Short mmCIF file of C-alpha atoms in Angstrom, two decimals:
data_model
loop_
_atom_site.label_atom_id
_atom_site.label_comp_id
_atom_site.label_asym_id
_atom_site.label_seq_id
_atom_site.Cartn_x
_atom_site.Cartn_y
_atom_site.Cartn_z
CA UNK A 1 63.62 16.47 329.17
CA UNK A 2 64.39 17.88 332.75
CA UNK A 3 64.14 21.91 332.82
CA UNK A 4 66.92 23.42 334.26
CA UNK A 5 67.02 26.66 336.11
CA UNK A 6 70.01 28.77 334.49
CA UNK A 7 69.69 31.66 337.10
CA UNK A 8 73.35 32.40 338.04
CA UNK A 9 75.40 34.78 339.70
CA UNK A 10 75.26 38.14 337.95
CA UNK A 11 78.42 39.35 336.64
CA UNK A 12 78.15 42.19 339.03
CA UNK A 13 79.11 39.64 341.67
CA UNK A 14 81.80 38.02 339.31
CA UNK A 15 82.94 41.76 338.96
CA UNK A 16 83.28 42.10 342.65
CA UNK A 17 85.26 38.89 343.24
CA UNK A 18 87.57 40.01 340.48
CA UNK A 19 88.14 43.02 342.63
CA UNK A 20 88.59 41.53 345.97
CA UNK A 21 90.96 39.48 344.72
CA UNK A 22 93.10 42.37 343.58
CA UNK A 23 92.70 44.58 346.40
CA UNK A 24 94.12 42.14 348.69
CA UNK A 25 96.59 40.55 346.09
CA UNK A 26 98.82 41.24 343.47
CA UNK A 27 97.26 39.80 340.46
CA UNK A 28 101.21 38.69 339.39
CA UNK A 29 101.32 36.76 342.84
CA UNK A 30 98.16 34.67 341.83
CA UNK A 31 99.51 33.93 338.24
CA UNK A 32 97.58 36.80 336.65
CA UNK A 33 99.47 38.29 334.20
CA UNK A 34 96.66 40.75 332.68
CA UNK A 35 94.29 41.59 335.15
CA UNK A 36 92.00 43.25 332.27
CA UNK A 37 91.61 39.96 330.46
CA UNK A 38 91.05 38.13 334.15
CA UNK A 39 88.63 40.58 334.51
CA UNK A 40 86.68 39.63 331.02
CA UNK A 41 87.22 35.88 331.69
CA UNK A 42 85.22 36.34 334.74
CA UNK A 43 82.27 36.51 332.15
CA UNK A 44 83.39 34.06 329.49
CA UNK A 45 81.14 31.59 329.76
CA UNK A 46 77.98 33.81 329.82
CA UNK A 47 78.44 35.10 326.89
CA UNK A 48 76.99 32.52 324.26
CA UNK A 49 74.24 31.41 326.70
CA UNK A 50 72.35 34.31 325.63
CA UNK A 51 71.43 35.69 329.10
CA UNK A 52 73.61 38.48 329.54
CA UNK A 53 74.01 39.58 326.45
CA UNK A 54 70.94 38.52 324.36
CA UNK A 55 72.09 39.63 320.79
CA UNK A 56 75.59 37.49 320.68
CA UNK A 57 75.95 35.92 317.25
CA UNK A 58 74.72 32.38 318.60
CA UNK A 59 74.19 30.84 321.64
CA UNK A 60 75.83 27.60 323.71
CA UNK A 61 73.84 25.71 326.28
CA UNK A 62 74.65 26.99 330.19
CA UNK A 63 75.20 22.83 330.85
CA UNK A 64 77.99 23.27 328.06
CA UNK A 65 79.71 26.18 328.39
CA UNK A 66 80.12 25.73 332.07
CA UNK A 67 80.95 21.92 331.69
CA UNK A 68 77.70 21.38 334.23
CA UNK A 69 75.67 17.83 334.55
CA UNK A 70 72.06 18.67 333.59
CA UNK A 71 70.07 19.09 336.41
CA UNK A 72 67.52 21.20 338.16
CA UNK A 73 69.73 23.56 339.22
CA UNK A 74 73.40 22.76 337.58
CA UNK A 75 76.57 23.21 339.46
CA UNK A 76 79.74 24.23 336.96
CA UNK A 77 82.48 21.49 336.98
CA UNK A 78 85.60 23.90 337.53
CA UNK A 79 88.25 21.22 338.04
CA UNK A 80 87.53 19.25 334.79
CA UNK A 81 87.51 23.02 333.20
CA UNK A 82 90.69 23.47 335.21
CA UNK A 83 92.51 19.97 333.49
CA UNK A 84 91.01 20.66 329.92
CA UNK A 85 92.55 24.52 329.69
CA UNK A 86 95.14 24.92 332.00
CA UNK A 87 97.09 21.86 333.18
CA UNK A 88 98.33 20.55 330.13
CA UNK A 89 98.59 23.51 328.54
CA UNK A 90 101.49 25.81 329.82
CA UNK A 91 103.33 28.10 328.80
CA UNK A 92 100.80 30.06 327.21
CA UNK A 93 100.61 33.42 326.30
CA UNK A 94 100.06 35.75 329.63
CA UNK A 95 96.88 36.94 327.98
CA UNK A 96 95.70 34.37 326.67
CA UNK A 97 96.32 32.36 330.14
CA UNK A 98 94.44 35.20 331.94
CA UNK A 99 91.67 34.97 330.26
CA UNK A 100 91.42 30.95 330.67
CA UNK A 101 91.73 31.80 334.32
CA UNK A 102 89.11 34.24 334.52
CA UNK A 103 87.01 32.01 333.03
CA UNK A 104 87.89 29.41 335.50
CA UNK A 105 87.19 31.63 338.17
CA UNK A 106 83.67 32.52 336.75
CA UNK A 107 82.62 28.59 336.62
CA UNK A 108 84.26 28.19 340.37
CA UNK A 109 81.66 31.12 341.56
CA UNK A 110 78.81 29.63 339.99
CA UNK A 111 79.80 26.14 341.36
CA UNK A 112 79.68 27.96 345.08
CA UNK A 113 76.45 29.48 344.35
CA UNK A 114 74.72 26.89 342.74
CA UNK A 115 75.80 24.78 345.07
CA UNK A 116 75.28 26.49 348.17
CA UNK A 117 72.12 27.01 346.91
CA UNK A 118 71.24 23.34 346.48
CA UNK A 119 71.66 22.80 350.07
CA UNK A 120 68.94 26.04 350.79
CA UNK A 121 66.18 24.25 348.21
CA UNK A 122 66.65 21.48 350.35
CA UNK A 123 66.50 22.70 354.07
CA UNK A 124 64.22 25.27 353.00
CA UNK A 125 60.37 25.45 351.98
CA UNK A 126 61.22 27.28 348.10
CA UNK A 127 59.39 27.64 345.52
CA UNK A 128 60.10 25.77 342.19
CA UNK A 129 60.12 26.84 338.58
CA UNK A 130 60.56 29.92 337.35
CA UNK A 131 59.16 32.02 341.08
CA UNK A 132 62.20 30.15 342.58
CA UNK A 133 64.66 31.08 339.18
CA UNK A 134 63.02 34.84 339.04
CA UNK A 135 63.84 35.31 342.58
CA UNK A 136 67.26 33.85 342.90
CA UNK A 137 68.68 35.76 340.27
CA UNK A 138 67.00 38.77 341.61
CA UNK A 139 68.91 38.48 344.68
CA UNK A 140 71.96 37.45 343.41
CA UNK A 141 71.18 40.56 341.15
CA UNK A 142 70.76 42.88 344.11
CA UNK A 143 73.63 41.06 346.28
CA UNK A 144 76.01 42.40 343.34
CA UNK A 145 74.55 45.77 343.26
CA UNK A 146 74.90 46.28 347.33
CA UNK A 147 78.40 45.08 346.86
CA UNK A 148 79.20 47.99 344.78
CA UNK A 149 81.97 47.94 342.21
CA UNK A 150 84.05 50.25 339.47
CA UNK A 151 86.06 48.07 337.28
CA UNK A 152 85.47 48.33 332.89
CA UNK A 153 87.29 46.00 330.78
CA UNK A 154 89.26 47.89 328.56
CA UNK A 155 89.26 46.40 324.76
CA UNK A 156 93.16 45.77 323.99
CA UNK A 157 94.68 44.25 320.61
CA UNK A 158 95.75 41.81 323.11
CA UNK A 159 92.42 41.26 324.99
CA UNK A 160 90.64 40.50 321.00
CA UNK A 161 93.60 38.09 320.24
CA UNK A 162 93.36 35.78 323.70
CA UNK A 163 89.48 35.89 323.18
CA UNK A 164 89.60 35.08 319.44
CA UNK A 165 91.96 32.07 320.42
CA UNK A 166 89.74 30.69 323.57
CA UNK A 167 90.34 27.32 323.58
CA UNK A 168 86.33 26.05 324.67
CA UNK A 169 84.92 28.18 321.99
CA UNK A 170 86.13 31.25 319.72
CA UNK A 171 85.21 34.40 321.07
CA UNK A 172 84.16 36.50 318.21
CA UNK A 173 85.12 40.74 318.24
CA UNK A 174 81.87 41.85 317.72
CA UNK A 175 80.95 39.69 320.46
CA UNK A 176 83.82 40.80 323.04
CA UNK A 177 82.43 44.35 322.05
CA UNK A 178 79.28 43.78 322.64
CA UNK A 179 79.87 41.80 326.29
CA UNK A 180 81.95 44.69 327.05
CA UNK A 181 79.08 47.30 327.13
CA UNK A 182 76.74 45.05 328.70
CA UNK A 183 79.68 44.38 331.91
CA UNK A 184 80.23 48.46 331.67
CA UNK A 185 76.26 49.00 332.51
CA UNK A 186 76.15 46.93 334.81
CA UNK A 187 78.91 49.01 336.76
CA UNK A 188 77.41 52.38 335.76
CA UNK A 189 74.29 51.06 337.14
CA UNK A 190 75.77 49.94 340.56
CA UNK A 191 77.43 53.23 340.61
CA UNK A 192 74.54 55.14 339.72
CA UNK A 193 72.08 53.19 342.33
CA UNK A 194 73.46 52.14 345.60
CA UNK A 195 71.22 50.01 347.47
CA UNK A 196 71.57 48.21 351.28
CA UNK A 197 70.41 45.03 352.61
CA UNK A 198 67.40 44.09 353.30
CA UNK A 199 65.34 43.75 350.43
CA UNK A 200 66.07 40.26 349.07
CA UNK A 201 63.27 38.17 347.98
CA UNK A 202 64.28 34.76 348.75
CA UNK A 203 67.95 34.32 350.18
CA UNK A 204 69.72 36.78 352.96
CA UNK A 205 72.36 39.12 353.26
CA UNK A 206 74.07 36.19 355.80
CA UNK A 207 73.92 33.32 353.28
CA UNK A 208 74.48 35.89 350.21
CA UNK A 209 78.08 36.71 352.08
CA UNK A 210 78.97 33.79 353.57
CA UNK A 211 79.04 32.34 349.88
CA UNK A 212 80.80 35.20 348.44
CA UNK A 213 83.40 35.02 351.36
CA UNK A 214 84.02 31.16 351.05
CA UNK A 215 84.41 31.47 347.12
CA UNK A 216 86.93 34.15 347.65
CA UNK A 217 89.13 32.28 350.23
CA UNK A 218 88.85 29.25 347.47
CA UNK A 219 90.14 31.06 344.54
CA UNK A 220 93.27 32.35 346.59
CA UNK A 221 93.95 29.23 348.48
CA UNK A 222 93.80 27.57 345.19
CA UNK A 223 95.98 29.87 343.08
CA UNK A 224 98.48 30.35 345.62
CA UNK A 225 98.91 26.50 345.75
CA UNK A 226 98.69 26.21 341.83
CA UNK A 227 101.78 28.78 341.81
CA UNK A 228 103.75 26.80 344.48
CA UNK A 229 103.30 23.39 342.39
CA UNK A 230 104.01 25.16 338.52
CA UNK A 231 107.21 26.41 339.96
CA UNK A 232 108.29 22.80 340.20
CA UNK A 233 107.82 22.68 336.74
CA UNK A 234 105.23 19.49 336.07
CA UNK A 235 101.94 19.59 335.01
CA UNK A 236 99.60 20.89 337.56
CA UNK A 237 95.85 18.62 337.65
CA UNK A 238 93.61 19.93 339.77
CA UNK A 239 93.72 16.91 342.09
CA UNK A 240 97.51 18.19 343.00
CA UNK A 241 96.07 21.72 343.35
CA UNK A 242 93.93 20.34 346.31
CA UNK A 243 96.32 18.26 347.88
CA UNK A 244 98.62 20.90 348.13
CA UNK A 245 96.03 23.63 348.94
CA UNK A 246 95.07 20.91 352.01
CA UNK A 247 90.82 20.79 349.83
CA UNK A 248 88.83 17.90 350.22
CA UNK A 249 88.37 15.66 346.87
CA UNK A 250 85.64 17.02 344.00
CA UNK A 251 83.09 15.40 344.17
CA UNK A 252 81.13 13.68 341.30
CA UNK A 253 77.76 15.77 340.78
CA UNK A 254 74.55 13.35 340.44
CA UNK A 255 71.03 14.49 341.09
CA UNK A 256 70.59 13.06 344.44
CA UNK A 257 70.08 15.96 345.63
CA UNK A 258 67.30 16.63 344.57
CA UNK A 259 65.59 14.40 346.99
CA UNK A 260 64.17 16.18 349.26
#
């Protein structure tokens, strides 16, 4: 069975997406209608993989959760996750909507990443198996930290009813509690600790931006276009969200990449 490396972008970096997206946009004008639940969408799909929070009441596999081919280093299919949870299924509740777009957002990110990163393991001489997964997510750890961010999910009745009705997979209380301090240490941390470039282990500061930057022009060019097309009142697939938004075609993932 091929081993898989399930290092991903913290949700320190999800956290700070979340908040560039809001401090240059309304969340309303993007199609969020809770920008709290957006917010814990953002780590959704984490949260039964066992990484981030280790004591959840059972775990998924990454490859499932995130709807990813298994591969060395899986890339998150966001426009299948996209067709399955949100194109067919409008209206839905505000919350519950927000949350299914948070957590589209998250698997977007760590498509970017991932893939990004796919095209470094291949132009560049790194090291495999767990040295390359160790120090990947310690950069991506340490990327999020130098980004610096403030936002806590608050726990609303509202927040526990969208989770508890998350259409991939239930989202248990205990668990949403639990995720909920683990995201709020993360910030106190950051807070607490604020670092600068220049101490990342196998990526840069250049490449570590340059990814972040490209992801965030993605998820607004994408919403924006996803709000043009629901006002005309038709199911929106994610094909017509890239037509409209002007994006190439998805392409199908394989593991030709891996050919150095």
């Amino acid at each position: 069975m091929l081993r898989y490396d399930v290092s991903m972008p913290s949700w320190n970096i999800h956290t700070a997406h979340v908040e560039r997206l809001f401090a240059d946009h309304e969340p309303a004008d993007l199609g969020i209608e809770d920008a709290n639940t957006f917010l814990f969408g953002n780590f959704a799909p984490d949260i039964y993989v066992g990484f981030m929070v280790p004591d959840v009441s059972f775990r998924i596999d990454y490859c499932t959760t995130h709807l990813a081919r298994i591969s060395l280093i899986p890339v998150a299919d966001a426009d299948l996750f996209w067709n399955l949870y949100i194109a067919y299924r409008t209206p839905q509740h505000p919350t519950g909507l927000s949350l299914v777009l948070g957590a589209w957002a998250h698997l977007l990110a760590d498509r970017f990443y991932n893939g990004n990163f796919r095209t470094f393991w291949q132009t560049h001489d790194v090291p495999g198996g767990d040295e390359q997964r160790i120090r990947k997510q310690a950069d991506f750890d340490l990327f999020g930290h130098y980004l610096g961010i403030h936002s806590h999910v608050h726990v609303t009745s509202e927040l526990l009813a969208a989770a508890y009705d998350f259409k991939p997979y239930r989202i248990l209380e205990e668990d949403v509690m639990r995720s909920i301090r683990v995201a709020s240490d993360i910030v106190n941390a950051s807070a607490k600790q604020p670092v600068g470039p220049g101490h990342f282990q196998l990526l840069d500061e250049q490449w570590l931006t340059g990814v972040f930057e490209a992801c965030n022009d993605r998820m607004v060019v994408w919403l924006q276009a996803w709000r043009e097309l629901l006002a005309e009142g038709h199911p929106v697939l994610a094909s017509d969200v890239r037509e409209r938004a002007g994006l190439p075609r998805a392409k199908r993932d394989t593991n030709d990449w891996m050919k150095k």
